[in-house]
Short mmCIF file of C-alpha atoms and ligand atoms in Angstrom, two decimals:
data_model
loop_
_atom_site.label_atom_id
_atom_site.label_comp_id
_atom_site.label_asym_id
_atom_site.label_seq_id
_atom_site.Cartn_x
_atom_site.Cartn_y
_atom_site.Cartn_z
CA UNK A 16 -10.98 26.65 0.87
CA UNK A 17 -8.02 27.43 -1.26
CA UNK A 18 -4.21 26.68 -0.07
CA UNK A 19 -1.52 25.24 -1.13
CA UNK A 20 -0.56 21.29 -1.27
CA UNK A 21 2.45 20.23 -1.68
CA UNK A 22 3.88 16.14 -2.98
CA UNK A 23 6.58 14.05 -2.34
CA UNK A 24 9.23 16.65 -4.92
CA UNK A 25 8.33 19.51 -2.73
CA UNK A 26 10.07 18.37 0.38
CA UNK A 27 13.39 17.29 1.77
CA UNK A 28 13.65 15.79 5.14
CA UNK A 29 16.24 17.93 7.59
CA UNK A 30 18.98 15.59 8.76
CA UNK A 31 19.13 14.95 12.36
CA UNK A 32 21.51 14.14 15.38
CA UNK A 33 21.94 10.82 15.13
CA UNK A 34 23.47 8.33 17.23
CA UNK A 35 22.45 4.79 15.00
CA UNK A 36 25.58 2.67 15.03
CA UNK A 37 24.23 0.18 12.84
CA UNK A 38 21.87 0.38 9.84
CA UNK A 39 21.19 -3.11 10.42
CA UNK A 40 19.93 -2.43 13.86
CA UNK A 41 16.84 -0.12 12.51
CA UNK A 42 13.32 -1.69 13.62
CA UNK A 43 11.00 -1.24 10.86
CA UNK A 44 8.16 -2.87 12.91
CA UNK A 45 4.57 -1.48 12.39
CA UNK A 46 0.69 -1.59 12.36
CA UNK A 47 -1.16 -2.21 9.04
CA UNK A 48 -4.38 -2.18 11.25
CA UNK A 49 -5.26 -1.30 14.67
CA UNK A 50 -4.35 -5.27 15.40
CA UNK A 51 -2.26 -6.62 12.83
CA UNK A 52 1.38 -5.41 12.44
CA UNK A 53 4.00 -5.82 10.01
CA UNK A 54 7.81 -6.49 10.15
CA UNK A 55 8.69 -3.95 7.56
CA UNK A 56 6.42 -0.98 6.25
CA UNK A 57 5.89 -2.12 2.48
CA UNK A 58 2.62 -3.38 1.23
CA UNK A 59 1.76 -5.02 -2.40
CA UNK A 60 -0.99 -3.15 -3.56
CA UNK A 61 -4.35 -4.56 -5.02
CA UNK A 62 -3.75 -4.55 -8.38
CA UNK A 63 -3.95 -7.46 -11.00
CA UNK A 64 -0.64 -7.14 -12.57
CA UNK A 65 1.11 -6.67 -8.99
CA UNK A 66 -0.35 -9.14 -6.59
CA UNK A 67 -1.70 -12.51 -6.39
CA UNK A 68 -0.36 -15.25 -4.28
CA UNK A 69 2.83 -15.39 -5.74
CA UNK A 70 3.71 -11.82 -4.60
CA UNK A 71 2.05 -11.86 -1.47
CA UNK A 72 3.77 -15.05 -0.25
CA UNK A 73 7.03 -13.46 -1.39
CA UNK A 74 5.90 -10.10 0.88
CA UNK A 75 5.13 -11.87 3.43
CA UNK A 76 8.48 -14.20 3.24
CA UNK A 77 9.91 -10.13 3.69
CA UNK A 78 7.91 -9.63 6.89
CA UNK A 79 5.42 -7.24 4.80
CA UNK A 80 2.35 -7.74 3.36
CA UNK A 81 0.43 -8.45 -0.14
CA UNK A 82 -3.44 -7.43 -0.82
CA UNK A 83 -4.51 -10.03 -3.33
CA UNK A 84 -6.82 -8.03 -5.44
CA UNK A 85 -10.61 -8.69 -6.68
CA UNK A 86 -10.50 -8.45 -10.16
CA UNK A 87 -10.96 -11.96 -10.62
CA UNK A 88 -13.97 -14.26 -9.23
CA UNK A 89 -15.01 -15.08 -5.84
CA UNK A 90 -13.87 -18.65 -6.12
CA UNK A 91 -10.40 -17.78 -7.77
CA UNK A 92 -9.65 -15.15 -5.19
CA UNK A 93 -10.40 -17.38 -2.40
CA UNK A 94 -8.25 -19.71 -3.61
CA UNK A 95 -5.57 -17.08 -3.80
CA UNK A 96 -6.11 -16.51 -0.29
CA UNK A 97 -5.78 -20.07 0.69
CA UNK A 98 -2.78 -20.47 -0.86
CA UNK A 99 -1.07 -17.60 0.61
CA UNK A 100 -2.82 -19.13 3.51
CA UNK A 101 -1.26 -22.57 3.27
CA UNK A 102 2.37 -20.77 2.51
CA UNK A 103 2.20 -19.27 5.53
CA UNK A 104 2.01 -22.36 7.59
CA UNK A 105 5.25 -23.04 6.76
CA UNK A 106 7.86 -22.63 9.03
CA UNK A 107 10.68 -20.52 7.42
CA UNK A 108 7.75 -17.97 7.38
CA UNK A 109 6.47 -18.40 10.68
CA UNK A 110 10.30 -18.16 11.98
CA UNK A 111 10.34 -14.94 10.00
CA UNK A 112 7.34 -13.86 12.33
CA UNK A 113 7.93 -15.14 15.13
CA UNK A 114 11.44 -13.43 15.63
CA UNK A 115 10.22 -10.94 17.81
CA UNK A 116 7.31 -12.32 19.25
CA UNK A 117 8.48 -11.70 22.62
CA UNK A 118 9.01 -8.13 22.11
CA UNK A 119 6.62 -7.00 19.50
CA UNK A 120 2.91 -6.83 20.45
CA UNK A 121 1.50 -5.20 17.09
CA UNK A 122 0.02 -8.04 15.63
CA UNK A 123 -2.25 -11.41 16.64
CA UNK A 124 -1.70 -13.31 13.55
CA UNK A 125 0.34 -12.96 10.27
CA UNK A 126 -1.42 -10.41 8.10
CA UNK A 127 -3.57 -12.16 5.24
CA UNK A 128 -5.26 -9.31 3.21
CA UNK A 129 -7.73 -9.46 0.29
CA UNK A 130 -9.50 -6.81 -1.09
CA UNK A 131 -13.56 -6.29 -2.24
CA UNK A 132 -15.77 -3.25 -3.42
CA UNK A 133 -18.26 -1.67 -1.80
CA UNK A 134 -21.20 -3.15 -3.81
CA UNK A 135 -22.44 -6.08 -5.64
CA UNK A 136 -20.99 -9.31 -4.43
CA UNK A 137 -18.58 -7.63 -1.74
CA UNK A 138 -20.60 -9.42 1.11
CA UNK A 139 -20.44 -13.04 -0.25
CA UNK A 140 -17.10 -12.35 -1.17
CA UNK A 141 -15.45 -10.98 2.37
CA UNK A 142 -16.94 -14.05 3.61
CA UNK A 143 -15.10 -16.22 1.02
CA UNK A 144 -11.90 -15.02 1.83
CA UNK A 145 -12.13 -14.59 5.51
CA UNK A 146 -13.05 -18.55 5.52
CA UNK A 147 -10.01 -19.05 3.11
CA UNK A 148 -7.75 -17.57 5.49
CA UNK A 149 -7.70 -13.60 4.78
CA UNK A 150 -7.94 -12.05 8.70
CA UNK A 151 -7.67 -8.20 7.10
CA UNK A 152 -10.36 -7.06 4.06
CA UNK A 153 -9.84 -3.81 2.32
CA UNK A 154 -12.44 -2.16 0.97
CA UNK A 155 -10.84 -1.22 -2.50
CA UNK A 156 -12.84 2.10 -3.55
CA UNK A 157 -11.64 4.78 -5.06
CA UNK A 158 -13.78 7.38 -3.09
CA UNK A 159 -14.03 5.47 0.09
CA UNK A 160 -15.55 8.71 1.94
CA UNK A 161 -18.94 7.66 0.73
CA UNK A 162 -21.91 6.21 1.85
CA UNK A 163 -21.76 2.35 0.43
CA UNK A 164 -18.30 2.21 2.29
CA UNK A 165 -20.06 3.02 5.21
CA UNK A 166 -22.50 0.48 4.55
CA UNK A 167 -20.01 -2.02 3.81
CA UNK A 168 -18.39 -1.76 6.90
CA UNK A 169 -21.33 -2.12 9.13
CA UNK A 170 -22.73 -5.07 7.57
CA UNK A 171 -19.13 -6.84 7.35
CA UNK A 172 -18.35 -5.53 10.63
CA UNK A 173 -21.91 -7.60 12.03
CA UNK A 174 -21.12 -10.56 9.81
CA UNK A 175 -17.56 -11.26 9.32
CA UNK A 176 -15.68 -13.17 12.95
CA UNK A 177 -14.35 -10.18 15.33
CA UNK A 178 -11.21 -11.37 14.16
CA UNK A 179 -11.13 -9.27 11.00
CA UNK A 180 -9.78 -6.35 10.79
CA UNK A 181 -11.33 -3.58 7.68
CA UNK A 182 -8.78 -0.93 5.74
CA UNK A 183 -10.85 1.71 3.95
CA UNK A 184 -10.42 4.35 1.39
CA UNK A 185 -9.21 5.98 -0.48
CA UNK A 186 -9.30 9.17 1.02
CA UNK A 187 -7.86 12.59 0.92
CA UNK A 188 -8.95 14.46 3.62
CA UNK A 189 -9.14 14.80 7.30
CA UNK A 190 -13.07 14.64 7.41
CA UNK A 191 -12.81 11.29 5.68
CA UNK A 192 -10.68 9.95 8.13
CA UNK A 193 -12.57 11.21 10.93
CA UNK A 194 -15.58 9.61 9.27
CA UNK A 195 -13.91 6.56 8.49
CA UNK A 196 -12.67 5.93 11.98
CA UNK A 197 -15.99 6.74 12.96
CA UNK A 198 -17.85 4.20 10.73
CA UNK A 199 -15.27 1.53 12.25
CA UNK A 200 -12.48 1.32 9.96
CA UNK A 201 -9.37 -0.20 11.60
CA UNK A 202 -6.93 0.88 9.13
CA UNK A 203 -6.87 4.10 6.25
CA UNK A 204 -5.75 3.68 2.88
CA UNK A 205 -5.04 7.37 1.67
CA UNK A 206 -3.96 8.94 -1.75
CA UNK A 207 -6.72 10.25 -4.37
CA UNK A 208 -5.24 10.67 -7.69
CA UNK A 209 -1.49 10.86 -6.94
CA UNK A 210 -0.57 6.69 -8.61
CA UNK A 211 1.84 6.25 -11.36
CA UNK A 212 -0.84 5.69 -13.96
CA UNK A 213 -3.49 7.33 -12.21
CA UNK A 214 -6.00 9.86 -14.09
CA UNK A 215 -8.49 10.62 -11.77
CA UNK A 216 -6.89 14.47 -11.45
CA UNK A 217 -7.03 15.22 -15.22
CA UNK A 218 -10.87 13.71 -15.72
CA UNK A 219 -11.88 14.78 -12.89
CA UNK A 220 -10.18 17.78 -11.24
CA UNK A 221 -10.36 15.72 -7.66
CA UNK A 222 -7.41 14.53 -5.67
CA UNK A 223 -4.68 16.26 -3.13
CA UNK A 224 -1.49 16.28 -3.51
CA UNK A 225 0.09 13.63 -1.24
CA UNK A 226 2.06 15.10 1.27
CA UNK A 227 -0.28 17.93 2.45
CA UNK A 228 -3.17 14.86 1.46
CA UNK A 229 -0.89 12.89 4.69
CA UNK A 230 -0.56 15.59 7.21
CA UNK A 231 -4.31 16.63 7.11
CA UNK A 232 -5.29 13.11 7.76
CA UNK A 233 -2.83 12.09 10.04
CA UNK A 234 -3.09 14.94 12.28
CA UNK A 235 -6.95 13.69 12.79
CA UNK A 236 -6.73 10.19 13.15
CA UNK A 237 -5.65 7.37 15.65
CA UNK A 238 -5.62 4.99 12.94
CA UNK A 239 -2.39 3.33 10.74
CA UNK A 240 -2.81 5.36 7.78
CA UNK A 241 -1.10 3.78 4.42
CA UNK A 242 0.31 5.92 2.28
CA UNK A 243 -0.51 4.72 -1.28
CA UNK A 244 0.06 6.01 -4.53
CA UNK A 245 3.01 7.98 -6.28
CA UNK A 246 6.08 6.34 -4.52
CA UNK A 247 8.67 6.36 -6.49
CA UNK A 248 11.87 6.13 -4.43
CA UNK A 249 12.92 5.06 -0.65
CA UNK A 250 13.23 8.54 -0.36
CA UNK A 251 9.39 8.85 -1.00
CA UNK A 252 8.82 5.78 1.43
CA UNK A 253 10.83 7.63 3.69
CA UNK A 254 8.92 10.89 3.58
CA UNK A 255 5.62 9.35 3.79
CA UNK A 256 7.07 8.01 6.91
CA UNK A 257 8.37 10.95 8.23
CA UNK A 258 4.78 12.70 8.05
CA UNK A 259 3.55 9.79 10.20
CA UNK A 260 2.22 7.23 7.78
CA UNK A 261 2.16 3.67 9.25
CA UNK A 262 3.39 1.83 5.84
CA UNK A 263 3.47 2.67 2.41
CA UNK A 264 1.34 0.77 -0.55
CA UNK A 265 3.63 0.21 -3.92
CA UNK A 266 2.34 -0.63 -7.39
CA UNK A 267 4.74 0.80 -10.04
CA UNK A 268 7.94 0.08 -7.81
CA UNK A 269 7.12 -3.73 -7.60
CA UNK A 270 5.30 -4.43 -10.84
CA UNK A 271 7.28 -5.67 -13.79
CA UNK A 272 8.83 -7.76 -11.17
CA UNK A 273 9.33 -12.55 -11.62
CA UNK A 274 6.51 -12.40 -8.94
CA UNK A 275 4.22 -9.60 -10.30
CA UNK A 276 1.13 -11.57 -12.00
CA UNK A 277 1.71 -11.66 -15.93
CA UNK A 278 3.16 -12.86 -18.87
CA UNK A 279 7.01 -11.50 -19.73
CA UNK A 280 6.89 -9.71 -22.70
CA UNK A 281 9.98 -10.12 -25.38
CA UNK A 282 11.17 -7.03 -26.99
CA UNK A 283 13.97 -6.12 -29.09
CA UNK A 284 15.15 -3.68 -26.15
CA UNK A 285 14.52 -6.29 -23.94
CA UNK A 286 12.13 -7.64 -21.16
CA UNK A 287 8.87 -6.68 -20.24
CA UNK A 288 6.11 -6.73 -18.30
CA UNK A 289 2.56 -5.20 -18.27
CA UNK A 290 0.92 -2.67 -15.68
CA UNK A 291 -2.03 -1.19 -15.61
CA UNK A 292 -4.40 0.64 -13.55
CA UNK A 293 -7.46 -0.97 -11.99
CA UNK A 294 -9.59 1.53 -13.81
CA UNK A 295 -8.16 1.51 -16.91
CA UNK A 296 -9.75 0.52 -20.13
CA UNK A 297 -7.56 -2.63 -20.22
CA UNK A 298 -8.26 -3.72 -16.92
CA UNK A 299 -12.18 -3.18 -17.76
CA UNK A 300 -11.92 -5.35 -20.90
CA UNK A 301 -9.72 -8.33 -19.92
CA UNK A 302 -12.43 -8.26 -16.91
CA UNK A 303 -15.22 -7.50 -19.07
CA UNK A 304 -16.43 -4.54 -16.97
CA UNK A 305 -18.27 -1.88 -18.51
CA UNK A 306 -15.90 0.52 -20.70
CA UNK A 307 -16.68 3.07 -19.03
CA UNK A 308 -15.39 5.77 -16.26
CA UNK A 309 -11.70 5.14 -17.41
CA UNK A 310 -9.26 6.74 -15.14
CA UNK A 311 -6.12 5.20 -15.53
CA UNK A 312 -3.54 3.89 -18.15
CA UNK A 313 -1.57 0.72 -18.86
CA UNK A 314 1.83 0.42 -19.55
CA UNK A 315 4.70 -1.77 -20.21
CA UNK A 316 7.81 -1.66 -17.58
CA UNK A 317 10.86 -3.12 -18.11
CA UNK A 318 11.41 -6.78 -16.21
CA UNK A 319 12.86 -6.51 -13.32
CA UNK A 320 13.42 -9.76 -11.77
CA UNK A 321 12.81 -10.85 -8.21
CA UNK A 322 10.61 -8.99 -5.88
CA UNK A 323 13.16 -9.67 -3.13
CA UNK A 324 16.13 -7.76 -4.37
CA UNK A 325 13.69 -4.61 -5.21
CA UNK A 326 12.62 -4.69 -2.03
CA UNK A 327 15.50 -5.31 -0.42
CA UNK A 328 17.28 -2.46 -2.34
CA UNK A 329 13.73 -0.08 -1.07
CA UNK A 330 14.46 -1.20 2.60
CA UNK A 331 18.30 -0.49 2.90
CA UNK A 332 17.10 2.74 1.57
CA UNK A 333 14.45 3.27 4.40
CA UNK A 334 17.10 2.34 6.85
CA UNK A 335 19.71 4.68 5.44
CA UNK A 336 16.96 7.51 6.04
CA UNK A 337 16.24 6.61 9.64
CA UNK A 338 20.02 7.26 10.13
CA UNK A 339 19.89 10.74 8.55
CA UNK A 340 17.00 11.12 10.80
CA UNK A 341 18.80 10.10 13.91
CA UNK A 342 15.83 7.26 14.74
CA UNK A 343 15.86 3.28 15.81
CA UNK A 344 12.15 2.85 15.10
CA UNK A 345 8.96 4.17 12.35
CA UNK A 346 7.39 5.73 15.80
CA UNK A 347 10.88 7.97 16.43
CA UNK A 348 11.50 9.06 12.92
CA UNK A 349 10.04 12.48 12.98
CA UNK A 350 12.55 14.48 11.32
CA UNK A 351 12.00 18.12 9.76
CA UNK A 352 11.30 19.01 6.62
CA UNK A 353 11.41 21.90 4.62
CA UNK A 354 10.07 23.01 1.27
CA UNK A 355 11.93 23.04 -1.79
CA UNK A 356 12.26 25.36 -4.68
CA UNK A 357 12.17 24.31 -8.56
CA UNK A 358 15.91 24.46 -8.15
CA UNK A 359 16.20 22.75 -4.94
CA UNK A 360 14.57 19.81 -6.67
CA UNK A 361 17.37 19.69 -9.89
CA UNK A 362 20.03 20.18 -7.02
CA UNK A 363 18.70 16.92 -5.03
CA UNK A 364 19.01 14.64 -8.66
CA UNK A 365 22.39 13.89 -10.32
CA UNK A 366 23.23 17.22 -11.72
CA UNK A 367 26.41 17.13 -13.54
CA UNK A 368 25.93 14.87 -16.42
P1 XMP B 410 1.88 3.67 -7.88
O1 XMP B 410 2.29 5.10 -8.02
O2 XMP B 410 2.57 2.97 -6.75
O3 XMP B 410 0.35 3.73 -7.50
O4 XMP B 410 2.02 2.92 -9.16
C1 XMP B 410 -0.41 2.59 -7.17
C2 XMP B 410 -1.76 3.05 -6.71
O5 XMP B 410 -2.47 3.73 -7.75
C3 XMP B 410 -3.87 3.62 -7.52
N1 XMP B 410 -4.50 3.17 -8.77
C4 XMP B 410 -5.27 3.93 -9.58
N2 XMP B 410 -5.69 5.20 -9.45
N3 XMP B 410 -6.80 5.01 -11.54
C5 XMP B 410 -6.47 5.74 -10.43
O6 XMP B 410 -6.89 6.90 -10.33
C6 XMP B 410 -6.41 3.73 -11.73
O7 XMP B 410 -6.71 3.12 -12.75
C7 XMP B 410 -5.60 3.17 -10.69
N4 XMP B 410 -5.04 1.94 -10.54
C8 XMP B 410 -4.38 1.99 -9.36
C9 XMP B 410 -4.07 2.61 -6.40
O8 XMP B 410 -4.36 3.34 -5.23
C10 XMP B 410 -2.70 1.93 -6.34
O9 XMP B 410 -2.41 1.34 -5.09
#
């Protein structure tokens, strides 16, 4: 089938009647999973130089969520989960959550997500982190419309308590999802290709751009589909909203920040940190994986500081939107969009300078 699929730059959202008195007001409540919710639609993504404890703890202080990734070994990622775990015990965090627990049924715990493949040790190692405290696994694959994530599933799904919930992907299409859903998955992770240092579309040819990559899926499943990969701005969390994602996954926006794992790097033009993709050659040497199959880069990106004020800045954003788009909730904000030209793009950046 040829047509053609269109990204985040290709769209504007229309602006709507809206009645929102207060920005502050705006409920960014959602699902992550078909049972676990979040207080705001922003999720840490698996990645080893954007979330370990430290981050998660700090997403989850935000009412979002971190998935501590699983490029480290069983034992050490366990422990990551137990200390997010632990942290979450405590009650500023709980009071965090528990603000609208008599109003908001999404979720039956506080979100504690940890990521494994789809082979090796994946079994032994869902287990270690559901006993450390994780109640969501993601199965972190970068084709997850194939048959080992359908395996996976089954045999987590008959030995993991019915507590846990499973996100699976990634996936680009709307037969994946449909398979997905049908293999059991309680959440979709979606976006082939389309990350910051991502070069999976130039080795391979294979990905979808992610806006048309969103609508096919979403019109075909009942699941919370996370938009992940290529957000740049809140206006890119906003649009992925728009189309009817559940919550967004961020690397690039939230790496290089204090709570990002790594070491700050000192340059003359000032402070650094590194990020790289999981399947980049640096990743597969500091991890000692096979040097092959590269498809991703690694960068440096400038420090910049706490997590918090990032995502604080991403969120007013988001709410800002929901006012264009005339909406109190993430299930009401379903505003229009349109395509854009080459020149509506230069028209919606600072022009004059
Ligand atoms: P952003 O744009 O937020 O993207 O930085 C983060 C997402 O990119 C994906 N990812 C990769 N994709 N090769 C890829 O093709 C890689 O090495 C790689 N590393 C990360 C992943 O989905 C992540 O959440």
């Amino acid at each position: 089938m040829s047509k053609i699929a269109l990204t985040y730059d290709d769209i504007q959202l229309v602006p709507t009647y809206s009645n929102i008195a207060s920005r502050k007001n705006i409920d960014l409540t959602t699902q992550i999973t078909k049972r676990y919710g979040l207080l705001m639609p922003l999720v840490a993504s698996c990645m080893d130089t954007v979330c370990e404890s430290e981050m998660a703890i700090t997403m989850a202080e935000m009412g979002g969520v971190g998935c501590l990734h699983r490029f480290m070994t069983i034992e050490q990622q366990a422990n990551e989960v137990a200390i997010v775990a632990n942290a979450l015990q405590n009650n500023t965090i709980q009071n965090i959550w528990n603000v609208k627990a008599n109003t908001w049924q999404y979720t039956q715990a506080i979100p504690i997500v940890a990521a494994v493949g789809a082979n090796g040790d994946f079994a032994e190692r869902a287990n270690a982190l559901v006993n450390a405290g994780a109640n969501i696994i993601l199965i972190d694959v970068a084709h997850g419309h194939h048959e080992n994530v359908k395996q996976a599933i089954a045999l987590l799904k008959k030995t993991l308590p019915s507590h846990v919930d499973f996100i699976a992907g990634n996936i680009a299409s709307a037969q994946a999802a449909k398979d997905l859903e049908a293999w059991q998955a309680d959440g979709l992770r979606v976006g082939v290709g389309g990350g910051s240092l991502c070069t999976t579309r130039l080795k391979t040819g294979f990905g979808v751009p992610n806006v048309t990559c969103l609508q096919e899926i979403i019109a075909v499943t009942t699941l919370p589909v996370m938009a992940d990969g290529g957000i740049r701005t809140s206006g890119d969390i906003a649009k992925a909203l728009a189309l009817g994602s559940s919550c967004v996954m961020l690397g690039s926006l939230i790496a290089g920040t204090k709570e990002a794992p790594g070491k700050m790097i000192e340059k003359s033009s000032g402070l650094y940190k590194r990020y790289r993709g999981a399947a980049s050659l640096e990743t597969k040497m500091i991890h000692q994986q096979e040097q092959r199959n590269v498809e991703g880069e690694s960068t440096v990106i400038p420090f910049k500081g706490g997590a918090k004020f990032v995502l604080e800045g991403l969120l007013d954003g988001v709410r800002s939107a929901f006012s264009y788009g005339g909406a109190n909730t993430i299930k009401e904000f379903k505003p229009d969009w349109v395509q854009v030209t080459n020149a509506g793009l230069t028209e919606a950046k600072p022009h004059l300078l």
